[in-house]
XYZ file of C-alpha atoms in Angstrom:
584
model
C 28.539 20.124 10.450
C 25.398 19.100 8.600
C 22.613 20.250 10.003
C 19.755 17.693 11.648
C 21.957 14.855 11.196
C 24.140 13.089 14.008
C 26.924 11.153 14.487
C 25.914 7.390 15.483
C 29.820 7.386 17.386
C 29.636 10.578 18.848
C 29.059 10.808 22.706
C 28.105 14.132 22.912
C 24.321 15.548 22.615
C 25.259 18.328 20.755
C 28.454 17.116 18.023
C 30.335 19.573 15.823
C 33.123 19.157 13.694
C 33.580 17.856 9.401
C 31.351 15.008 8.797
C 31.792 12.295 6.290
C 29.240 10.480 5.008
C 28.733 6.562 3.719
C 28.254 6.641 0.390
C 27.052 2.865 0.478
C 24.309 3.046 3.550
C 24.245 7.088 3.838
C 25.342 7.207 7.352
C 27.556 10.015 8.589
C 30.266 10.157 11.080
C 32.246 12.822 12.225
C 35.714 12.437 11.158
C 37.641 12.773 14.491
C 34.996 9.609 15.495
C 36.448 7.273 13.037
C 39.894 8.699 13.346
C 40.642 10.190 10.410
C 42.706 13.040 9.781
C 41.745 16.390 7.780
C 44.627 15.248 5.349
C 42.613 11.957 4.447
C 39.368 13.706 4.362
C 40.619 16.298 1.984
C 42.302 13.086 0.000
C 38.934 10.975 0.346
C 36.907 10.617 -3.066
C 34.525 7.809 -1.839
C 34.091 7.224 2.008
C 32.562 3.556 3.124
C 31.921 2.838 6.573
C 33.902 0.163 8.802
C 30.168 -1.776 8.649
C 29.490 -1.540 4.030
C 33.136 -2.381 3.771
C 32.512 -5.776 3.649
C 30.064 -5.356 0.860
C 30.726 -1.916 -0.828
C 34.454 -2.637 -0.664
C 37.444 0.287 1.063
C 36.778 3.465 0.815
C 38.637 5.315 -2.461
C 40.907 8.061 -2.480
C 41.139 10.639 -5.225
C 44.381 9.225 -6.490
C 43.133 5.595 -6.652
C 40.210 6.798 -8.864
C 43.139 8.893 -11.192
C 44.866 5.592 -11.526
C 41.595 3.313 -12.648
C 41.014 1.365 -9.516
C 37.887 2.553 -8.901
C 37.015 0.859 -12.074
C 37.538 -2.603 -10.852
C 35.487 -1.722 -7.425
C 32.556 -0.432 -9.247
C 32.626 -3.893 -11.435
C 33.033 -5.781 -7.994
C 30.095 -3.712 -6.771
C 27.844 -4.794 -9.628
C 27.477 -8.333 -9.278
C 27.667 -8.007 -5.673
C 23.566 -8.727 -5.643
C 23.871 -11.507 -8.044
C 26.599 -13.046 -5.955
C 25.015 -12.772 -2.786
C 21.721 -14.384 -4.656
C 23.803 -17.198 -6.147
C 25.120 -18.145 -2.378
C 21.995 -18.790 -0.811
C 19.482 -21.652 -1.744
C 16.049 -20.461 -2.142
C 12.691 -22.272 -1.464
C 10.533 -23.364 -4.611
C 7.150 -21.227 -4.750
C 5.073 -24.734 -5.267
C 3.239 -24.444 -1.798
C 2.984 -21.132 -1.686
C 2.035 -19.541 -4.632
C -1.461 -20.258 -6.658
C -1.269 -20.803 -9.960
C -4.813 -19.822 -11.255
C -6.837 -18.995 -14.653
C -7.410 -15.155 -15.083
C -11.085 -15.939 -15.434
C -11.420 -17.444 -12.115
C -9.771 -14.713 -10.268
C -12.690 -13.347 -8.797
C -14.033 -10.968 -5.909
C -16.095 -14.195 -5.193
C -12.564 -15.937 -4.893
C -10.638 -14.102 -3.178
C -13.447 -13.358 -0.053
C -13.430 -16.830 -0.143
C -9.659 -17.545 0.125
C -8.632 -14.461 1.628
C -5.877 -13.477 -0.875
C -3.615 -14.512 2.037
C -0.551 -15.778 -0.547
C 0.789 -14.147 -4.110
C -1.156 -15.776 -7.149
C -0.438 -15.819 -10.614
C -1.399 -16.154 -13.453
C 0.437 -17.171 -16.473
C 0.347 -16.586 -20.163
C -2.151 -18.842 -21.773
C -3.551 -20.190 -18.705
C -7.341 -19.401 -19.148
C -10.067 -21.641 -20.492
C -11.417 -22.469 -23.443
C -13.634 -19.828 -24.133
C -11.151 -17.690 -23.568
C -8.555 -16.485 -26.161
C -5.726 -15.430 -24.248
C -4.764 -14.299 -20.410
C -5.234 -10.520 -20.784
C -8.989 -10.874 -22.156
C -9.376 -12.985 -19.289
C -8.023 -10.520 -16.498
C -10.227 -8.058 -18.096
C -6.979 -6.251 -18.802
C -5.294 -4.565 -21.322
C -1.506 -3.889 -22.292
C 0.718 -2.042 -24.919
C 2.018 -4.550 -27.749
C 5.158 -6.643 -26.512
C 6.864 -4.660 -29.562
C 7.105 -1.415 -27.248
C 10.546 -0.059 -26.456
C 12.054 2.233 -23.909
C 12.267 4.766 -26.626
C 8.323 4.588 -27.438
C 8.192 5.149 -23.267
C 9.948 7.811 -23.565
C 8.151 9.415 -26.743
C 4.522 8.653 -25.050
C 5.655 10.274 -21.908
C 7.428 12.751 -23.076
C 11.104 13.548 -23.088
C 11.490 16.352 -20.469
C 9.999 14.219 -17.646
C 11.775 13.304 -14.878
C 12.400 9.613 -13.956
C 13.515 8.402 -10.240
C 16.231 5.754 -11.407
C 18.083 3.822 -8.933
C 21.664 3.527 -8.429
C 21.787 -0.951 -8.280
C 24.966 -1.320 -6.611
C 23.861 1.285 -3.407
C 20.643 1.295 -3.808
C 20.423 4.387 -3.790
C 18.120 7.419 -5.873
C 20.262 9.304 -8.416
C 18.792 12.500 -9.089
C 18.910 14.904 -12.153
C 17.620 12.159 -14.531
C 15.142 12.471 -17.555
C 13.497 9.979 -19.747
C 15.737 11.043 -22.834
C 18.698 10.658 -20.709
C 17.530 7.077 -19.157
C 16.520 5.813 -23.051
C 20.099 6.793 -23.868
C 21.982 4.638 -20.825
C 19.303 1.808 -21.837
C 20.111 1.514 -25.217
C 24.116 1.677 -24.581
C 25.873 -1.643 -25.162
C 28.293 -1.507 -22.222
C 27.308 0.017 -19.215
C 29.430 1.212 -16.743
C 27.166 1.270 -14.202
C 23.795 -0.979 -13.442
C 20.602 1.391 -13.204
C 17.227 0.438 -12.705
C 13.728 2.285 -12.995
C 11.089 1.252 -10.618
C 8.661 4.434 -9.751
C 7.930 6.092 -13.207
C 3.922 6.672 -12.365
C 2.531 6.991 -16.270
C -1.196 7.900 -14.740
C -2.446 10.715 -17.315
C -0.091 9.985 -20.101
C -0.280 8.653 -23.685
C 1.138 5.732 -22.481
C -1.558 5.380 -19.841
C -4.157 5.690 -22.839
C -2.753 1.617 -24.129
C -3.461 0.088 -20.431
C -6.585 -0.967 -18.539
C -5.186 -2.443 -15.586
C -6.871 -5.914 -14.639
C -10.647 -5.913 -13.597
C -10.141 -7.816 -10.148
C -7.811 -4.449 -9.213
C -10.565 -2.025 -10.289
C -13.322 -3.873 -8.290
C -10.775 -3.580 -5.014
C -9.011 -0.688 -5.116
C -10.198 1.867 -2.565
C -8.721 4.935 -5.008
C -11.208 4.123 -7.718
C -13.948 2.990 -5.713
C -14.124 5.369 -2.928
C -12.290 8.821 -3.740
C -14.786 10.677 -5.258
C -14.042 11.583 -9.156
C -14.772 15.427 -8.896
C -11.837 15.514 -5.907
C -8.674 15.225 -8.274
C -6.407 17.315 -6.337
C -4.408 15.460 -4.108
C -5.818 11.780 -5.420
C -2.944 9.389 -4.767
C -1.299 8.137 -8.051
C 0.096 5.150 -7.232
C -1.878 2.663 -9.368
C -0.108 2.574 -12.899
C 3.667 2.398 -13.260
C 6.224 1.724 -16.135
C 9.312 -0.329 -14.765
C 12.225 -1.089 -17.046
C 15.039 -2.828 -15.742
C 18.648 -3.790 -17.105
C 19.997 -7.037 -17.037
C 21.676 -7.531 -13.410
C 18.794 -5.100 -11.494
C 18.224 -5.766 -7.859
C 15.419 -4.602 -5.267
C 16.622 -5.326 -1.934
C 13.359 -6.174 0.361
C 10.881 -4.072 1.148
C 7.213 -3.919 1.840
C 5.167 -1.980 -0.391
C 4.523 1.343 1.103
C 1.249 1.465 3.674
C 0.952 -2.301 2.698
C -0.501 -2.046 -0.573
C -1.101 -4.916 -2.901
C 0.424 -4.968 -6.122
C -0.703 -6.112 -9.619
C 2.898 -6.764 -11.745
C 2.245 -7.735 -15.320
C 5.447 -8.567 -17.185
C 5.402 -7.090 -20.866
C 8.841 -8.364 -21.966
C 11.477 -9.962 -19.768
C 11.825 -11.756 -16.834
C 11.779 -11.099 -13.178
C 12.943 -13.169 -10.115
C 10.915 -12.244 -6.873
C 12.224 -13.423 -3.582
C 8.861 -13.716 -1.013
C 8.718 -13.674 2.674
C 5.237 -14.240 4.395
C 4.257 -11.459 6.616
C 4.267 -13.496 10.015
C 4.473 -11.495 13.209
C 7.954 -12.600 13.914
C 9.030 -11.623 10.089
C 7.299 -8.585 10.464
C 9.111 -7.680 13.855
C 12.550 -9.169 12.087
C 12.150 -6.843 9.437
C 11.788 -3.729 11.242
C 14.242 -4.004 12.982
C 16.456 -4.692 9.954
C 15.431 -2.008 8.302
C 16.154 0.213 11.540
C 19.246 -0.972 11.974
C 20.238 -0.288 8.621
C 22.091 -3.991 8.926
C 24.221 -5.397 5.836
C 23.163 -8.508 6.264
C 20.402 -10.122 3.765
C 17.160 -10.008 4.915
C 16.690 -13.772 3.843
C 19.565 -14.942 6.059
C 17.141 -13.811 8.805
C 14.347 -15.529 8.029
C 16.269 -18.959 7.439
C 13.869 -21.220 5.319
C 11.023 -19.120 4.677
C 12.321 -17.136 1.464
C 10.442 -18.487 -1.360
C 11.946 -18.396 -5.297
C 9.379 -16.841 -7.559
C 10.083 -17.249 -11.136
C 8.170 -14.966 -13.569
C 8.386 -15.022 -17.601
C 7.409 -12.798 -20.116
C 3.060 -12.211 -19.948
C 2.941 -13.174 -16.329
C 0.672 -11.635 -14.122
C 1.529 -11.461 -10.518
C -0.438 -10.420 -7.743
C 0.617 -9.616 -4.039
C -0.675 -9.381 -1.398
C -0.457 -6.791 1.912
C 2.663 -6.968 3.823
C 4.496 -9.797 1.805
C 8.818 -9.033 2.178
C 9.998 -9.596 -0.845
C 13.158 -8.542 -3.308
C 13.479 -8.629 -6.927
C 15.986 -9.885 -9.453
C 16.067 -9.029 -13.503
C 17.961 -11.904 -15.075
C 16.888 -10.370 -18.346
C 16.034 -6.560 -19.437
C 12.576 -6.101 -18.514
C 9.522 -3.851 -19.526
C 6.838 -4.392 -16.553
C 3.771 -2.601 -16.008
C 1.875 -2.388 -11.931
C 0.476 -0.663 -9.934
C -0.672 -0.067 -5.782
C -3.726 -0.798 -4.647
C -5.463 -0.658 -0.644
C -8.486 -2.521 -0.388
C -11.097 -4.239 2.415
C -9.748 -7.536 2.290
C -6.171 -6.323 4.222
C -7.535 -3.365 6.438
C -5.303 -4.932 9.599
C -2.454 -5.584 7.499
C -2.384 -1.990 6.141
C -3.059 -0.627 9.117
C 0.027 -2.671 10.727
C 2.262 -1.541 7.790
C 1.943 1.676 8.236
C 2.541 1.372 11.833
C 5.515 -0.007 11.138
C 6.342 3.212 8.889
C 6.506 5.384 11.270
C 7.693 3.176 14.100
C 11.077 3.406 11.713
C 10.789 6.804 11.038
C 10.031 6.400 7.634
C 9.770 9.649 5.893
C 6.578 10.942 4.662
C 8.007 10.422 0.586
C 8.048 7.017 1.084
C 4.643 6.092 2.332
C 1.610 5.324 0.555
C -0.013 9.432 -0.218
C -3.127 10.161 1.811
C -3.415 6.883 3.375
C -5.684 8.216 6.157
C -7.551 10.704 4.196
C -8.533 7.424 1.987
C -9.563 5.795 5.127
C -11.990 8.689 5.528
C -13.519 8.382 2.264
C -14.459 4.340 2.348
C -16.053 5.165 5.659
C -17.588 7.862 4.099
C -18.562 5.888 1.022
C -19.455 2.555 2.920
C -21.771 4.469 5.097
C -23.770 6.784 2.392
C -24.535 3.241 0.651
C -25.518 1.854 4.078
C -26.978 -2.015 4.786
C -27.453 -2.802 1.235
C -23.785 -2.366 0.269
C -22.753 -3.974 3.675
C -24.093 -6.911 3.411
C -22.877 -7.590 0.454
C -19.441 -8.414 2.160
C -17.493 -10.650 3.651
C -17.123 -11.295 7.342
C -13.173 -10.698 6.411
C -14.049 -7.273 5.011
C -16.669 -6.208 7.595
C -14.526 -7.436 10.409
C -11.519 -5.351 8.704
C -13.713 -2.303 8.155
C -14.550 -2.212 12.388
C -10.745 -2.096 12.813
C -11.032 0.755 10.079
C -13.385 2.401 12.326
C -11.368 2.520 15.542
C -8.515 3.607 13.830
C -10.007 6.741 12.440
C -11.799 7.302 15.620
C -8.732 6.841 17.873
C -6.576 9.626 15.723
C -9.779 11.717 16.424
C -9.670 11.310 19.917
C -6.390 11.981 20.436
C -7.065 15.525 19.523
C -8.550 15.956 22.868
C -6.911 13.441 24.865
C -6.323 14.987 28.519
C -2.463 15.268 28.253
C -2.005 15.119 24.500
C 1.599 15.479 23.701
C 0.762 15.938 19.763
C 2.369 19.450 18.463
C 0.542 22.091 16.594
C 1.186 20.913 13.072
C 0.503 16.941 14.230
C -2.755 17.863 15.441
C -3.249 19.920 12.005
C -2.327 17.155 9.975
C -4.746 14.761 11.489
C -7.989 17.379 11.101
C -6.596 17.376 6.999
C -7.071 13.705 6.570
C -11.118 13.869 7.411
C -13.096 15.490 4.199
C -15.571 18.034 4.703
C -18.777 15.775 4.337
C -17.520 13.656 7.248
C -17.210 16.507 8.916
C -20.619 17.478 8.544
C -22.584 14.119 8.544
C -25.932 14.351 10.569
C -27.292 10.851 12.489
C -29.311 9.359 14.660
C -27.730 7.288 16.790
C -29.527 5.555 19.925
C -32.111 7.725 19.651
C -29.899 10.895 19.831
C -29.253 13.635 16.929
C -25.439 13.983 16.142
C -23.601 15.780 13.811
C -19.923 15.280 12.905
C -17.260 12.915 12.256
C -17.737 10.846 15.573
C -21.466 10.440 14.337
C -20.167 9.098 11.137
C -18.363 6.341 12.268
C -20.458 5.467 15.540
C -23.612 5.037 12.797
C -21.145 3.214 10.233
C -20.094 0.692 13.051
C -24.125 0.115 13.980
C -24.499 -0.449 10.747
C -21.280 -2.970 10.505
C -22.500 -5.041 13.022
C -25.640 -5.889 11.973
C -24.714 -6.762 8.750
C -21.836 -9.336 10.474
C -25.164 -10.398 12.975
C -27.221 -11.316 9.989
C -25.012 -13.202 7.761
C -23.646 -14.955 11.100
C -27.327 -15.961 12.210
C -27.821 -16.931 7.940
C -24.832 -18.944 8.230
C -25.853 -20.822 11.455
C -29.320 -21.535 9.833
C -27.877 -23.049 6.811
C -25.158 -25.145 8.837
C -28.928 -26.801 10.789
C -30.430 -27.331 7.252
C -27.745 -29.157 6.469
C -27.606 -31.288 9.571
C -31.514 -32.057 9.088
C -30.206 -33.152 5.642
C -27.569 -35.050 6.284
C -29.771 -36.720 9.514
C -32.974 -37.188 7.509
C -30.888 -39.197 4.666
C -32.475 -36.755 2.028
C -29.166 -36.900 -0.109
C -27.746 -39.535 -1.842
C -24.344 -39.936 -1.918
C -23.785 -38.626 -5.433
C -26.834 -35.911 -4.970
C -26.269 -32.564 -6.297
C -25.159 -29.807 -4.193
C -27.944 -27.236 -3.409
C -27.970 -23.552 -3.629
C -28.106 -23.307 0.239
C -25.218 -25.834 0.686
C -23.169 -24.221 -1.763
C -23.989 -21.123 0.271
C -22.943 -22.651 3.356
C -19.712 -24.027 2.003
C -18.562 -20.451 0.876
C -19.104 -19.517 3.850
C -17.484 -21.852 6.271
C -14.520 -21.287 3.796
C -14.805 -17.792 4.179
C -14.396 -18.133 7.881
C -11.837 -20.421 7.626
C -9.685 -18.118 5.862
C -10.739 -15.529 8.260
C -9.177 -17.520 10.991
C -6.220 -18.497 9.671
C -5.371 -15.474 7.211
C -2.242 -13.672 8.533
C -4.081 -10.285 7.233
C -7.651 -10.458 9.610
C -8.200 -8.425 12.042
C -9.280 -9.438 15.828
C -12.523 -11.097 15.882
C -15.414 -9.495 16.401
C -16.542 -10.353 19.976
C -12.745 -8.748 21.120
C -13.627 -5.282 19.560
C -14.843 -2.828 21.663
C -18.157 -1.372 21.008
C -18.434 2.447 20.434
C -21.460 3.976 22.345
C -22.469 7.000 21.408
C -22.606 8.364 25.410
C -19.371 7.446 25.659
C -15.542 7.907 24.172
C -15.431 5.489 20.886
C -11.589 4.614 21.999
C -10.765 3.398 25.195
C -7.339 4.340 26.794
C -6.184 0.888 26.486
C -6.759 1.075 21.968
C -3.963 3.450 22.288
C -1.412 0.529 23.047
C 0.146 -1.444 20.294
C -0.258 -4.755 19.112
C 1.207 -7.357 17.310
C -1.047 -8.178 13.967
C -2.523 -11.251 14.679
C -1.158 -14.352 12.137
C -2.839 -17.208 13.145
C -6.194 -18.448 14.967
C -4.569 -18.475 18.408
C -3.278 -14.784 17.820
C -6.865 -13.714 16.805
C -8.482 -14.865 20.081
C -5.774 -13.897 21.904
C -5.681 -10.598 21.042
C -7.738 -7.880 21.989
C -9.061 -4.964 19.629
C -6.144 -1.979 20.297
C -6.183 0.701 18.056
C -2.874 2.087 17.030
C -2.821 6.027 16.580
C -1.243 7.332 13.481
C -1.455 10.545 12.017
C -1.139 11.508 8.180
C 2.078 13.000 8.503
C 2.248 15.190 5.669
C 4.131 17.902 7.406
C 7.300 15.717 8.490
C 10.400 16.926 8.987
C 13.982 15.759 7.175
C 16.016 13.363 7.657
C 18.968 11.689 6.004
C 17.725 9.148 3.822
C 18.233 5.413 4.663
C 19.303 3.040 2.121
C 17.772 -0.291 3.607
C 14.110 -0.874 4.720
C 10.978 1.331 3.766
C 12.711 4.523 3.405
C 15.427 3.904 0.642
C 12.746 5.134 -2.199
C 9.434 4.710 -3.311
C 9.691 0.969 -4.268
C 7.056 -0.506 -6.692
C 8.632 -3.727 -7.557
């Protein structure tokens, strides 16, 4: 019997006996539950389960694999992903994907639209003064000219590369970059292998690549984790993928709902996007629990959306967005993960969802809450003037921020905790020692630690959302006197104060109808300093809001989750958010 890991027929709480396991979804079953005799087991080469037969084929005895029949399955199994792609009719992109200069992507632009759908931006699409799309990302890439082998040579030889088994999805292990320039550079491949997760942070490689600007001025890694703390920083933000011809990513959500920047250096790449409604959302989870064969897209009938990118394409997605990915031709991309203040809810709500399915600790986004710590940390050491520089998206995200870290903190305490030892461990490791220390006034009272921190950070929230919500109310009346007074003509220029006030109606309506925003304001519970900053009730779940009915509907809960660093094991799933750290 294999310890920690039971038998989904079994009745009994405590099973014994062989067990064989799936080799398509990884389940096992002992063999008495699926009636098969020792003699078969001992026979068995390749066992698939009653539910992957349908895609992975029968299972394969020893002597069919002698004989060459395993051949012909393994080629079956190969284009099964391409088949099941070439069955289905896909949505064109056209309404839901912006097509936009590199120039004009923006900070400025995307508080103002939210970043609520994936944008692009193709090769040569910039403007005049502008000589080609990398200048105009602020971004830099290795010559199209570079090869697997010069990946290899930058990165060195010896190093280990995570490369995925197509056909099961599956991580192979015991692979090097010598060994995965070799299989790339054969003619005929047996098998279809893809590399997804090679992080290249550090390397000589890394040296040829500034990633683009509108992903340094975001990301929370190079903005908030202070540069002297390099143990433990997560590296998540520059990866090499090179894919054969044939490659599939099944869907998946990028881990702890990061965005992703996905610049194709030679190639081409299918993506297949789902938006991250609350019904997807709940679909997928339980897809991914389930461990179901069935495509995700056949679940979300006529909301999969056909994404065609071409070599010098830069993609960017954003939090939460379901999506798989196709390589119709061998591919060289270059991406990386970023968590930023524009998705705070949607992050948050990802990474629920993590450990709602049990997701082990490998495959979520590395120090998620400890990060959390640091913008708080970081937002509140550059207090008002740094604040109200934001949006009313971002502030409004950063207050769910808030009760987030300060529910985990309260649950330390909570009269009938049920946390263990090591949980409760785990969640005094994500705050860093200056939180831990901070002094503040708050209300007229002298506090010191990490409740003090965030009750002076949230004061300090909220009257940066009250002043640029009493500017914006001012400039909507100065343009009503206008537009009552007559003192425009019809073809008058636009004033500074109108263009003001136009930003920021559009800012608000993308805050109401962007799938990613958090609660609005008036629905989150303030956090006096007299009393607990999480009331019982924030402990409840609830649905992320996707729409401007779900905002006002829904009150402010905050959803406890501890950095779970110390996790146990489990057998690895191959569907969902636990099959491997996925970076397409």
């Amino acid at each position: 019997m294999r310890e920690g890991i039971k038998c989904p027929l079994c009745p009994k709480d405590v099973p014994t006996g062989i067990m064989v396991g799936c080799e398509h979804c990884n389940i096992f079953y002992h063999i008495v539950c699926i009636s098969m005799t020792i003699e078969q087991y001992e026979e068995l080469d390749k066992y698939h389960c009653r539910s992957c037969e349908p895609i992975a084929g029968p299972s394969i005895s020893q002597q069919q694999s002698k004989s060459g029949q395993q051949t012909a399955n393994t080629s079956a199994l190969q284009s099964k992903w391409k088949d099941a792609l070439q069955e289905r009719t896909f949505l064109p992109c056209d309404t839901i994907v912006q097509r936009i200069a590199g120039e004009d992507l923006t900070l400025e632009y995307l508080r103002a639209t939210g970043f609520t759908s994936p944008i692009i931006v193709d090769e040569g699409t910039t403007h005049e003064n502008k000589s080609d799309s990398h200048a105009a990302l602020g971004m830099k890439m290795p010559p199209r000219t570079l090869t697997v082998d010069a990946v290899r040579d930058a990165v060195g030889g010896e190093r280990v590369v995570p490369v995925i088994d197509v056909a099961s999805q599956s991580e192979m292990d015991e692979w090097t970059m010598d060994r995965w320039a070799a299989y790339f550079g054969e003619e005929n491949k047996a098998r279809v292998l893809n590399v997804i997760s090679l992080e290249i942070s550090g390397t000589r490689l890394a040296e040829q690549i500034v990633v683009p600007r509108i992903v340094r001025e975001l990301d929370w890694v190079d903005n908030f984790w202070p540069k002297e703390r390099t143990y433990n920083v997560p590296k998540v933000q520059l990866y090499c993928l090179m894919s054969v011809q044939g490659s599939f990513t099944n869907f998946h959500i990028d881990f702890g709902g990061s965005s992703v920047f996905y610049h194709i250096l030679r190639g081409s790449k299918i993506f297949y996007v789902v938006e991250p409604t609350t019904a997807n959302l709940k679909k997928y989870a339980e897809w991914s629990m389930e461990q179901e064969n069935n495509f995700f897209s056949d679940l979300v009938d006529g909301q999969c959306f056909k994404v065609e990118l071409k070599e010098g394409d830069t993609l960017f997605v954003p939090a939460g967005w379901i999506h798989a990915v196709y390589t119709p031709t061998n591919s060289i991309v270059f991406g990386g993960n970023f968590i930023h203040s524009l998705h705070i809810p949607m992050q948050n709500r990802i990474t629920d969802i993590e450990i709602e399915t049990d997701t082990h600790v490998k495959f979520r986004f590395p120090q998620f809450d400890r990060l959390g710590w640091y913008v708080a940390l970081g937002c509140a050491q550059r207090g008002s003037a740094y604040l109200s520089g934001l949006s009313a998206l971002e502030l409004n995200g950063l207050l769910e921020l808030i009760s987030r870290l300060a529910g985990q903190q309260k649950q330390l305490n909570a009269k009938g905790c049920k946390l263990s030892k090591n949980e409760k461990q785990a969640i005094k490791n994500t705050v860093p020692d200056e939180a831990a220390v901070w002094m503040s006034v708050v209300n007229g009272k002298l506090e010191r630690g990490r409740l003090a921190l965030l009750r002076e950070l949230e004061l300090t929230v909220r009257e940066a959302l009250a002043t640029r919500q009493s500017g914006t109310d001012e400039k909507k009346d100065q343009a009503e006197n206008r537009a009552v007074n007559g003192s425009e003509g019809v073809m008058g220029t636009e004033s500074g104060d109108q263009r003001d006030s136009t930003t920021e109606l559009t800012t608000q309506h993308s805050l109401e109808q962007n799938v990613h925003c958090t609660a609005i304001q008036e629905n989150l519970e303030p956090l006096e300093a007299q009393e607990p900053l999480v009331k019982e009730a924030t402990a409840e779940k609830r649905p992320c809001p996707t729409s401007l009915e779900d905002i006002k509907s829904v009150a402010e809960k905050t959803v406890v989750c501890e950095d779970q660093d110390t996790g146990g094991t489990r057998p690895r799933r191959v569907n969902g958010f636990s099959s491997y750290s996925n970076h397409e």
